[in-house]
Coordinates of N, CA and C in Angstrom, one line a residue:
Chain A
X23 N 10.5 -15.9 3.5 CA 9.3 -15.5 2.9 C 9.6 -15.0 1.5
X24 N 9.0 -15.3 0.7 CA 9.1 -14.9 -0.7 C 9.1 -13.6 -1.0
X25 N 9.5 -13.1 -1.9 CA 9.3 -11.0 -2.3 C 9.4 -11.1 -3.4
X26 N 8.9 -9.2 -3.5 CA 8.5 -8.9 -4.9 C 10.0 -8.2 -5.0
X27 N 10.6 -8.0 -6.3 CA 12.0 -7.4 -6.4 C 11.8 -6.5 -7.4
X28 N 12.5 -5.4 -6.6 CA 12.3 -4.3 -8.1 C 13.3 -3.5 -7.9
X29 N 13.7 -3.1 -9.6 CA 14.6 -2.7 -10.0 C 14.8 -1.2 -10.8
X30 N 15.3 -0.4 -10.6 CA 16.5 0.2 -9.9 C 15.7 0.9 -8.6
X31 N 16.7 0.8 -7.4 CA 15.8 1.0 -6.2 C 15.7 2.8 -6.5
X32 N 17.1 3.5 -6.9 CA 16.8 4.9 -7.2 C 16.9 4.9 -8.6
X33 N 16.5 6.0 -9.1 CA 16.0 6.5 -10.3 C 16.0 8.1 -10.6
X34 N 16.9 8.3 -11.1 CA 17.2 10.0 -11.5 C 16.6 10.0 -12.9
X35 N 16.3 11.2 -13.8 CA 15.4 11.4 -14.5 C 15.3 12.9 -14.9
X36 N 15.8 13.2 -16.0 CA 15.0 14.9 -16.6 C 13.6 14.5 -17.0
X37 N 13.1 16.1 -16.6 CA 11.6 15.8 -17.4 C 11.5 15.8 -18.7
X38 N 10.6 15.2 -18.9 CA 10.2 14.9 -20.3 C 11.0 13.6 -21.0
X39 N 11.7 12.8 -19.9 CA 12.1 11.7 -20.7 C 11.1 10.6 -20.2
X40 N 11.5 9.2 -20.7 CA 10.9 8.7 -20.1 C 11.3 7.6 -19.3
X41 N 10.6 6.8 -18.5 CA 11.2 5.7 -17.3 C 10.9 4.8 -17.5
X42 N 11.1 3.7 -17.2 CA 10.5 2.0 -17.1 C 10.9 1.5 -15.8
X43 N 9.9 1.7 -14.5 CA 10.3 0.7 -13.9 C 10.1 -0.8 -13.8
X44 N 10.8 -1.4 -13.0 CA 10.3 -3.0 -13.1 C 10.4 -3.6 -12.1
X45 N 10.2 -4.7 -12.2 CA 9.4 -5.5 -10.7 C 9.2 -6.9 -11.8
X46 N 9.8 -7.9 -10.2 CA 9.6 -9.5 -10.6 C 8.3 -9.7 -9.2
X47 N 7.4 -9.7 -9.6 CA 6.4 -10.1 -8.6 C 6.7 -11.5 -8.3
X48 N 6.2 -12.4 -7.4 CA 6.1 -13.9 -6.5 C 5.6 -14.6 -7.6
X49 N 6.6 -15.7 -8.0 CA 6.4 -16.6 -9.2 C 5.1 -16.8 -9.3
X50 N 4.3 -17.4 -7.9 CA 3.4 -18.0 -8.5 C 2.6 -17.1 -8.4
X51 N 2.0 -15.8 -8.2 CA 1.2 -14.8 -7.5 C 0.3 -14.5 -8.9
X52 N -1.5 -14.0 -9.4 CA -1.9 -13.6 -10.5 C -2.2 -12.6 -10.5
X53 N -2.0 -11.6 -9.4 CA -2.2 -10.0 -9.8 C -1.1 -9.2 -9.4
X54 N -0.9 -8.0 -10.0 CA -0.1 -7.3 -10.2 C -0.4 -5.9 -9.6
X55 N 0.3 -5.0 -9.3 CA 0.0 -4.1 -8.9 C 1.4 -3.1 -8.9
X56 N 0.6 -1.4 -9.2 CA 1.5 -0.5 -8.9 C 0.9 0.7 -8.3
X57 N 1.6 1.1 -6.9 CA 1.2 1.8 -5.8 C 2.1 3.2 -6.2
X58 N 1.6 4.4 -5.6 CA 2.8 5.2 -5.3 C 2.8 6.2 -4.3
X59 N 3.8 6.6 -3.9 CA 3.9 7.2 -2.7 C 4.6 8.9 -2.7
X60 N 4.0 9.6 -2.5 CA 4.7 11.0 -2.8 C 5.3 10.9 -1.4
X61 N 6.2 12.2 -1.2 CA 7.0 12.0 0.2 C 6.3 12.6 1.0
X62 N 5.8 11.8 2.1 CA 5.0 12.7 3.0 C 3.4 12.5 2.6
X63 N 3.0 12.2 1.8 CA 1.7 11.6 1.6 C 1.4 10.4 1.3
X64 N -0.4 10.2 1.0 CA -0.9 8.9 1.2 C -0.2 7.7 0.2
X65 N -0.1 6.7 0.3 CA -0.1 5.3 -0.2 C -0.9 5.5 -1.3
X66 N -1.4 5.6 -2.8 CA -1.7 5.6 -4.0 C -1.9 4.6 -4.9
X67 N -3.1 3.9 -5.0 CA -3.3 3.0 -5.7 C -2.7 3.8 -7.4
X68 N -2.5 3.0 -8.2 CA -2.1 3.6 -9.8 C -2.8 2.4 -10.5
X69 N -2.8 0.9 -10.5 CA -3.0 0.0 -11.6 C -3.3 -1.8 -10.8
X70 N -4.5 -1.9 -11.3 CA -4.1 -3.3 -11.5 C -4.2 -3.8 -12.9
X71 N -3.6 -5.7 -12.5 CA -2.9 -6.5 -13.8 C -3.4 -7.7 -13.6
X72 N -4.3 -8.2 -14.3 CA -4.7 -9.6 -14.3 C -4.7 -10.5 -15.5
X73 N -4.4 -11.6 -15.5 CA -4.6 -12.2 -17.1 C -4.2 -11.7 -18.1
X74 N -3.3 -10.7 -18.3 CA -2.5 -9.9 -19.5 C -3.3 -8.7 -19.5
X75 N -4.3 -8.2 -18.8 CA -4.5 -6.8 -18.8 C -4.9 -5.8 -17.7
X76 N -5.3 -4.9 -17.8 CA -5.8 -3.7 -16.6 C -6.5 -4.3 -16.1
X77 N -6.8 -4.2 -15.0 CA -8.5 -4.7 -14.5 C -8.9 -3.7 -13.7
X78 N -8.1 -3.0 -13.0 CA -8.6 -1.2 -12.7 C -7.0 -0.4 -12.8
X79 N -7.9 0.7 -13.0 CA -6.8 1.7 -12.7 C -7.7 3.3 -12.1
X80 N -6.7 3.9 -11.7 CA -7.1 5.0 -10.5 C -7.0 6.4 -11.8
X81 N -7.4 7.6 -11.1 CA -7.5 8.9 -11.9 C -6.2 9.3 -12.2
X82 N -5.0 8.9 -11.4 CA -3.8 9.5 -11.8 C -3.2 8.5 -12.8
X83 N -3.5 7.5 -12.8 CA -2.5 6.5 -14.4 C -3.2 6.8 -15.1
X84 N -3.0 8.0 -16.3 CA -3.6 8.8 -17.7 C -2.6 8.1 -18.6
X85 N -2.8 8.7 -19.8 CA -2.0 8.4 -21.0 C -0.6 8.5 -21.1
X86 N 0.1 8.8 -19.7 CA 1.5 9.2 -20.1 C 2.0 7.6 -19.4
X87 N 1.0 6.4 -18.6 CA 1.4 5.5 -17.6 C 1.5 4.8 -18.5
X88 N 2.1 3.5 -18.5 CA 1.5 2.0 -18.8 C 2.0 1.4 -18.4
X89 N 1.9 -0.3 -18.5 CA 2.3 -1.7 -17.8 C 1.7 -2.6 -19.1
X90 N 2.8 -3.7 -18.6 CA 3.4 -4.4 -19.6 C 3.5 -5.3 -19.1
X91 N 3.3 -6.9 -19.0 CA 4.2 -8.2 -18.6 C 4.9 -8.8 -19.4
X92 N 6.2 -8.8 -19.9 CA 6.7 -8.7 -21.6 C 7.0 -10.1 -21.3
X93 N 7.4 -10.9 -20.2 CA 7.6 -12.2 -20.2 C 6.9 -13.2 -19.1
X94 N 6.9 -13.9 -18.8 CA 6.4 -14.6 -17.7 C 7.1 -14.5 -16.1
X95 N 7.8 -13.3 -15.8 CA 8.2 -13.0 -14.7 C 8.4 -11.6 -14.4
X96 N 8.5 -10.6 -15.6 CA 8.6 -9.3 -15.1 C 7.3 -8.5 -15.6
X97 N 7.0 -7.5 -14.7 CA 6.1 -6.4 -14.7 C 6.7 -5.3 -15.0
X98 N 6.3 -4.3 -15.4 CA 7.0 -2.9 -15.9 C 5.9 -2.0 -15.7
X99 N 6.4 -1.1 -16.0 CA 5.2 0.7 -15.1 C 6.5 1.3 -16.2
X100 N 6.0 2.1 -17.4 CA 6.9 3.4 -18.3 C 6.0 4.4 -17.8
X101 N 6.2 5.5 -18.0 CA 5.9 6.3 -17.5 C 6.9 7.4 -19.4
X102 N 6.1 7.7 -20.0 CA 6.1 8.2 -21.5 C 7.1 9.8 -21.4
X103 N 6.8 10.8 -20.8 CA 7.1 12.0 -20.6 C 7.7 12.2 -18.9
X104 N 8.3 12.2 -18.6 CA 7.8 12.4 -16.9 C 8.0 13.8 -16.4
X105 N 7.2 13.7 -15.6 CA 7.1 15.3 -14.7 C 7.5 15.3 -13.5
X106 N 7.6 16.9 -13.2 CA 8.4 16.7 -11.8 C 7.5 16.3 -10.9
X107 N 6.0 16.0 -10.7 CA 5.0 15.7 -10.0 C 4.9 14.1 -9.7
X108 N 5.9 13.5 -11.1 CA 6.1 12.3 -11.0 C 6.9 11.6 -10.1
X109 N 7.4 12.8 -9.3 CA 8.5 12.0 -8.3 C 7.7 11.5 -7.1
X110 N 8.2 10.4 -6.9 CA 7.9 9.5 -5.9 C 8.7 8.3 -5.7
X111 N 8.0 7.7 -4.3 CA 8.4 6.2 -4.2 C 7.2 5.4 -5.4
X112 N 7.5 4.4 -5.7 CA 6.9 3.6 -6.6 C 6.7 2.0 -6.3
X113 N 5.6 1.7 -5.7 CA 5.8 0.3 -5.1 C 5.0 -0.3 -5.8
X114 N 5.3 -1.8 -6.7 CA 5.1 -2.6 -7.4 C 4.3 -4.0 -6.2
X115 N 3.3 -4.6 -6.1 CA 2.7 -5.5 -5.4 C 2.5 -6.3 -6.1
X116 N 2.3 -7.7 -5.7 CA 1.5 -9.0 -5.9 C 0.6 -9.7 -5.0
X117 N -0.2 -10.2 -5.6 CA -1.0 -11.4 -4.8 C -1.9 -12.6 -5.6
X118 N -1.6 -13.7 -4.4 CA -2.0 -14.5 -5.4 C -3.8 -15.0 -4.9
X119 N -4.6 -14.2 -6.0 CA -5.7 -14.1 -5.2 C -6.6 -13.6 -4.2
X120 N -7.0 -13.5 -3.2 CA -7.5 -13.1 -2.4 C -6.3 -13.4 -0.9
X121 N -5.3 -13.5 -1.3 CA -4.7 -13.9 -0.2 C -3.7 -12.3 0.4
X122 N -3.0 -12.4 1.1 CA -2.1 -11.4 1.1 C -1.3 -10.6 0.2
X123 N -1.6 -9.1 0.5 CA -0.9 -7.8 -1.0 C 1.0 -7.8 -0.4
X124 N 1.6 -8.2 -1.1 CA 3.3 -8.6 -1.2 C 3.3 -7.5 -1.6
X125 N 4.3 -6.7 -0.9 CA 4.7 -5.0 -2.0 C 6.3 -5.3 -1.6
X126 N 6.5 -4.7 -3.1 CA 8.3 -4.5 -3.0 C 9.0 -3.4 -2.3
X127 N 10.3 -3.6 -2.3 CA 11.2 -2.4 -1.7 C 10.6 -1.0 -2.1
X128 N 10.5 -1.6 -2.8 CA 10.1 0.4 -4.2 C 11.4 0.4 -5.0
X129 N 10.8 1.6 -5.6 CA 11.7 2.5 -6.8 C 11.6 4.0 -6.3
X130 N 12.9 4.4 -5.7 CA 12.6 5.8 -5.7 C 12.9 6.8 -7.3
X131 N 12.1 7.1 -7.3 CA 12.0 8.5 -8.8 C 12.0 10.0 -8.6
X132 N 12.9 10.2 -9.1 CA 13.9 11.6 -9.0 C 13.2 12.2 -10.1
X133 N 12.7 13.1 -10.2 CA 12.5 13.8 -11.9 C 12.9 15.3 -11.3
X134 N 14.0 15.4 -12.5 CA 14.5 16.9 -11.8 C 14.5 18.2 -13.3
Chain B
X4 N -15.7 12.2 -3.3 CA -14.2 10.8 -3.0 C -13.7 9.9 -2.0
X5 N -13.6 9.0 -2.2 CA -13.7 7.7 -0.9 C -12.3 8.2 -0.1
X6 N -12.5 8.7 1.3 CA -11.5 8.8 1.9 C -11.3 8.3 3.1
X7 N -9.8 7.9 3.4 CA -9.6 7.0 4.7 C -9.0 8.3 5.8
X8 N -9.7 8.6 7.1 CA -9.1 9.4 7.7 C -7.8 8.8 9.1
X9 N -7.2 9.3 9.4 CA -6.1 8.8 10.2 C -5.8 10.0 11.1
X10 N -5.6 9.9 12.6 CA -4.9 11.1 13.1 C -3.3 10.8 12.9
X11 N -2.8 12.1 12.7 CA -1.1 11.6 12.1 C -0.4 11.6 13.2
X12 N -0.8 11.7 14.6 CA 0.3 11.9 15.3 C 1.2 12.8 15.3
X13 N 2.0 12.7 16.0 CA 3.0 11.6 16.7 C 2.4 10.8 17.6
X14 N 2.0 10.0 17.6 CA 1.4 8.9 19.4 C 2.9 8.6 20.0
X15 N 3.0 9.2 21.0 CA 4.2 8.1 21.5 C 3.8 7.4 22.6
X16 N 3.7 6.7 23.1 CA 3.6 5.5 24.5 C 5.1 5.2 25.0
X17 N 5.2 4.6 26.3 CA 6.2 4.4 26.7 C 6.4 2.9 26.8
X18 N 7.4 2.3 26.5 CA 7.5 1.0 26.4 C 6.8 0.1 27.1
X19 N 6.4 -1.0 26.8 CA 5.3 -2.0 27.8 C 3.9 -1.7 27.4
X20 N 3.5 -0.3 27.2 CA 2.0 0.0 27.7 C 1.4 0.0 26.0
X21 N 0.3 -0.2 26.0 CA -1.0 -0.1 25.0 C -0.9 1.2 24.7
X22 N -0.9 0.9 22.9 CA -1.2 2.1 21.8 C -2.2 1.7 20.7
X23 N -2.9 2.6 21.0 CA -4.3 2.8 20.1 C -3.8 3.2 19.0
X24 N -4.3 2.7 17.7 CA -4.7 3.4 16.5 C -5.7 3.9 16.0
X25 N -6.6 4.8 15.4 CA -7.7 4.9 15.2 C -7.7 5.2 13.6
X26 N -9.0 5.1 13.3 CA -9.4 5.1 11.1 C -10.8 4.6 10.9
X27 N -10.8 6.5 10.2 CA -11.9 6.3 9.9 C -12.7 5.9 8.4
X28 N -13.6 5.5 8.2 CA -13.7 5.6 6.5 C -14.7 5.9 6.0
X29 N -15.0 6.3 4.3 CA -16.2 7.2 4.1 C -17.0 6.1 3.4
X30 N -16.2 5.6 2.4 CA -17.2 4.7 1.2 C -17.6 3.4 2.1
X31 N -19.3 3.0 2.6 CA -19.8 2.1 3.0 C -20.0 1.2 2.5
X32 N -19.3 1.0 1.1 CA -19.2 -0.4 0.4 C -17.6 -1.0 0.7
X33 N -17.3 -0.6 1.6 CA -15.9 -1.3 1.9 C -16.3 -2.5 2.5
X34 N -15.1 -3.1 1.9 CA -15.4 -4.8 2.4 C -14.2 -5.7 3.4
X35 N -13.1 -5.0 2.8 CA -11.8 -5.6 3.7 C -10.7 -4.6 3.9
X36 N -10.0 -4.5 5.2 CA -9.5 -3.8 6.3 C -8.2 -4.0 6.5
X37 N -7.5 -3.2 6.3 CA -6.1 -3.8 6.5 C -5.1 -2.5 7.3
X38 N -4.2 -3.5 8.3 CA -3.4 -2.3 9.2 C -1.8 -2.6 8.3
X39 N -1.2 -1.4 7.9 CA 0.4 -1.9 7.7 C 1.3 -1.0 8.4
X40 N 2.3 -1.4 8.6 CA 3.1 -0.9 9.4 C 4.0 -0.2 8.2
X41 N 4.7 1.0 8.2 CA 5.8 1.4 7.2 C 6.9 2.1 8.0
X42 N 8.1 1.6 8.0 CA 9.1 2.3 8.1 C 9.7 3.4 7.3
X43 N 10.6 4.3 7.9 CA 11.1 5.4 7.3 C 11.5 5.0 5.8
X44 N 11.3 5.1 4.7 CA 11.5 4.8 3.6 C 11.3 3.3 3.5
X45 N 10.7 3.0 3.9 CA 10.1 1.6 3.5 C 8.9 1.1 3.0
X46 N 8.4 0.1 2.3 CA 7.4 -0.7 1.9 C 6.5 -0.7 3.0
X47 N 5.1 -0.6 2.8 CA 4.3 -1.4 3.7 C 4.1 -2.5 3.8
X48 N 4.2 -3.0 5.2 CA 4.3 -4.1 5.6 C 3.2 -5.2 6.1
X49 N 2.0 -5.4 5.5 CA 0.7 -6.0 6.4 C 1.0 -6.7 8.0
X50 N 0.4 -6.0 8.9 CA -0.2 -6.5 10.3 C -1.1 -7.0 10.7
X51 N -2.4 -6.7 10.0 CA -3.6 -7.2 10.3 C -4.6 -7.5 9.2
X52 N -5.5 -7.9 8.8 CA -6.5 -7.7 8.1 C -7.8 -8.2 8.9
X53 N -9.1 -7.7 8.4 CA -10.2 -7.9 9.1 C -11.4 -7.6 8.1
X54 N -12.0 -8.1 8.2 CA -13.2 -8.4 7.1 C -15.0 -8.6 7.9
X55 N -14.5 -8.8 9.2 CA -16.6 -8.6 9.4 C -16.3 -7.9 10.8
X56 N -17.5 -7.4 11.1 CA -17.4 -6.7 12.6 C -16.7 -7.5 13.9
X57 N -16.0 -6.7 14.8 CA -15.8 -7.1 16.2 C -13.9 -7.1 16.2
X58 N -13.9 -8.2 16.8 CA -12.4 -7.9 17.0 C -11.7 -8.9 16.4
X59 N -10.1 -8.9 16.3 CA -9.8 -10.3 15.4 C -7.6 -9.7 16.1
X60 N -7.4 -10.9 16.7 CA -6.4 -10.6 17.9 C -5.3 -11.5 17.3
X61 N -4.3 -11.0 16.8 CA -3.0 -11.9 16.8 C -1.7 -11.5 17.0
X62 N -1.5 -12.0 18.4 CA -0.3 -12.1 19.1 C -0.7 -10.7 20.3
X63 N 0.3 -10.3 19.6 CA 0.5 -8.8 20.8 C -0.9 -7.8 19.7
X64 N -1.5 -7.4 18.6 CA -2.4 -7.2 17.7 C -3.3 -7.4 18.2
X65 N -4.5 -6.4 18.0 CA -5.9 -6.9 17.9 C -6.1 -5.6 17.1
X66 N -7.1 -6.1 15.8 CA -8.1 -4.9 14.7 C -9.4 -5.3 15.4
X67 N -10.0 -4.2 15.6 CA -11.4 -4.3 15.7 C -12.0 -3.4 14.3
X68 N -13.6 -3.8 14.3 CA -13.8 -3.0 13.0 C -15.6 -2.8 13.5
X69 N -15.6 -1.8 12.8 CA -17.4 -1.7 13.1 C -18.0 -1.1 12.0
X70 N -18.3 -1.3 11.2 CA -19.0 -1.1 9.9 C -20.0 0.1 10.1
X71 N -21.2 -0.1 11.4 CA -21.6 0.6 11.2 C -21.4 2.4 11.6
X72 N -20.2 2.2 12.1 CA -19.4 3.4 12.0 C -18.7 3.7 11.4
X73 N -18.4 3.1 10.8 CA -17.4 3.5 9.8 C -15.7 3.5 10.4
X74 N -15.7 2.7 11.0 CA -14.2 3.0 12.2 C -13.7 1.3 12.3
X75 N -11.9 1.6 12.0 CA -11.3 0.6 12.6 C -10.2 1.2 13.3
X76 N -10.0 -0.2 14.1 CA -8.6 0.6 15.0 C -8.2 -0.6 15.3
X77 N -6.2 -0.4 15.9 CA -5.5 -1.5 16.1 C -5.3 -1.5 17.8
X78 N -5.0 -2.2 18.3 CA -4.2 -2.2 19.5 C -3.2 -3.1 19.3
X79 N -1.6 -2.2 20.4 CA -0.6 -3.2 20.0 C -0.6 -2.8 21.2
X80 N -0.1 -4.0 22.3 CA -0.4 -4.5 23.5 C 1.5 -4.7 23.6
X81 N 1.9 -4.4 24.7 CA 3.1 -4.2 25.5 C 4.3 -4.0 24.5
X82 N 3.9 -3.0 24.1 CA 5.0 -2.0 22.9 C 6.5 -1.9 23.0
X83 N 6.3 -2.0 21.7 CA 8.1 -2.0 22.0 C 8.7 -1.0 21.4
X84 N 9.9 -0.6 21.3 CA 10.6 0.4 20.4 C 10.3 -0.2 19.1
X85 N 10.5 -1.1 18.9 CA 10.8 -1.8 17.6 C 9.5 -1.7 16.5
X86 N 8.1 -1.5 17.5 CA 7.0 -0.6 17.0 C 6.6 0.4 16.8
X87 N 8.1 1.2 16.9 CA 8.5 2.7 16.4 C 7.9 2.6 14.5
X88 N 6.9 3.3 14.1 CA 6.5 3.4 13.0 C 5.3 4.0 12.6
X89 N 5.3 4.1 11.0 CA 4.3 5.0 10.9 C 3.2 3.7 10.6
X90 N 2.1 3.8 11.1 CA 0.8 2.6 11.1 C -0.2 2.7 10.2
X91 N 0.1 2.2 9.4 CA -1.6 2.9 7.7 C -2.8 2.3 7.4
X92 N -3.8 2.4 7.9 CA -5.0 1.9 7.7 C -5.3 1.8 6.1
X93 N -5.7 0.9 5.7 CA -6.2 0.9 4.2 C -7.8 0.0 4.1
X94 N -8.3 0.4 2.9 CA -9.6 0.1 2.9 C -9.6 -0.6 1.5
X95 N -10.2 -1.7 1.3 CA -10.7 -2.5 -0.2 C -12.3 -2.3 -0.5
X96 N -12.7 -1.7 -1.5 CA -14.3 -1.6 -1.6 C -14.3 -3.2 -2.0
X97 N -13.4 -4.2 -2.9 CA -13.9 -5.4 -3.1 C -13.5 -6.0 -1.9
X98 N -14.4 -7.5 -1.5 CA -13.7 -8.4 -0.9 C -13.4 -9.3 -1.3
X99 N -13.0 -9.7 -2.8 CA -12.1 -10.5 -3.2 C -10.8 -10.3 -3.6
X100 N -10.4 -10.2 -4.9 CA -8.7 -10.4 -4.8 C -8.4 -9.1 -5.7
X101 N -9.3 -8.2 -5.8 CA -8.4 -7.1 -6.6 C -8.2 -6.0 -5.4
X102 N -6.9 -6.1 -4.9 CA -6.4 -5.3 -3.7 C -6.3 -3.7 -4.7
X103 N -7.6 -2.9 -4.7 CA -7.6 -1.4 -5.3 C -7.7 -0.9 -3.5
X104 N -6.4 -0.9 -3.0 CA -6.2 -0.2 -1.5 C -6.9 1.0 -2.1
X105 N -7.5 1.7 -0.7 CA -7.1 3.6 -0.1 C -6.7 3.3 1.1
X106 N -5.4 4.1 0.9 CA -5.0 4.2 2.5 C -5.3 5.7 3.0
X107 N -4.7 5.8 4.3 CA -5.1 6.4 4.7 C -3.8 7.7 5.0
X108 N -3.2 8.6 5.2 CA -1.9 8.9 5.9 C -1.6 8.8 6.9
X109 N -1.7 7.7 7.8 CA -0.8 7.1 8.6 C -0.8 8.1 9.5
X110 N -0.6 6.9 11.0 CA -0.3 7.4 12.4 C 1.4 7.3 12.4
X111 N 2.1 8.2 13.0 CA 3.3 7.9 14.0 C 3.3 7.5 15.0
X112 N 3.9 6.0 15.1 CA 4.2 5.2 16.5 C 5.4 5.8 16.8
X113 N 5.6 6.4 18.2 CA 6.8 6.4 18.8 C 6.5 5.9 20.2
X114 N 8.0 5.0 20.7 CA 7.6 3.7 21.6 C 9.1 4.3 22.3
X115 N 8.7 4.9 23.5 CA 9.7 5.0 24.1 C 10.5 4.5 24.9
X116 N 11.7 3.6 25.2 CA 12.1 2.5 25.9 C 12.2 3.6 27.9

């Protein structure tokens, strides 16, 4: 079965720097997505990605988020300043269409 | 705020026998239904999806959904260890292709051999 891959699975981090994670979503897939997961809590929508831009995003991706598709295969989530509230799992998804949401390994994020 | 409710468990069943999941939801513009399975530090995994009322059965699976309750639930039918996990109900207000999940926080499956 095909997957989404993303890169670096862990992620250590002082606050106030900042991060880029990344993710190769399913070659052929047209939406993008970034989920997150605190430890012990819900599943977190953060962003969607269609056509080279947002097409939603949730209360928590403010001014410190963004996403990027800089080439024809990778997705990125920076994250500008990061806080310690920022720690989490980070799961990057695809789909192509209305069909089934592909979510990657994750990125675990340390901000210490 | 649109919320997905879940009892967290622990459910445990003993191997062979039927385990209920239950989820509830608030926003009545939900359109599509989805069960995933997550392991300890792992990705969610899709098990089911379901999109109009009644039941919808694949394999050892069945989601049922009832709209006008607001309630879905899974059954996984002669359990195994291996369906040791935590089970996450999520909800899509659209039913097309922008998957903006809410999940829910998850049941614990424990499947006792």
């Amino acid at each position: 079965e095909p997957e989404v891959t993303q890169t670096p699975s862990h992620q250590v981090t002082q606050m106030g720097q900042e991060v880029i994670l990344r993710c190769v979503p399913i070659s052929n897939h047209l939406y993008f997505y970034w989920y997150r997961q605190i430890l012990g809590q819900k599943v977190e929508f953060l962003v969607s990605f269609y056509n080279n831009e947002i097409s939603e995003k949730s209360e928590i991706f403010d001014d410190q988020f963004s996403v990027e598709r800089p080439d024809g295969s990778n997705f990125t989530l920076k994250i500008r300043s990061t806080k310690l509230e920022d720690s989490a799992m980070y799961f990057c998804a695809s789909s192509e269409g209305a069909q089934k949401l592909f979510f990657g390994s994750g990125t675990q994020l340390s901000v210490l | 705020q649109k919320e997905v409710e879940q009892n967290s468990g622990p459910l445990s069943v003993p191997e062979g026998a039927i385990a209920s999941l239950n989820c509830t939801y608030s926003d009545r513009g939900s359109q599509s239904f989805f069960w995933y399975r997550q392991y300890s530090g792992k990705s969610p995994e899709l098990i089911m999806s379901i999109y109009s009322n009644g039941d919808k059965e694949d394999g050892r699976f069945t989601a049922q959904l009832n709209k006008a309750s607001q309630y879905v639930s899974l059954l996984i039918r002669d359990s195994q260890p291996s369906d040791s996990a935590t089970y996450l109900c999520a909800v899509n207000r659209s039913g097309g292709s922008n998957y903006k999940l809410t999940f829910g926080k998850g049941t614990l499956l424990t499947v006792n051999p």
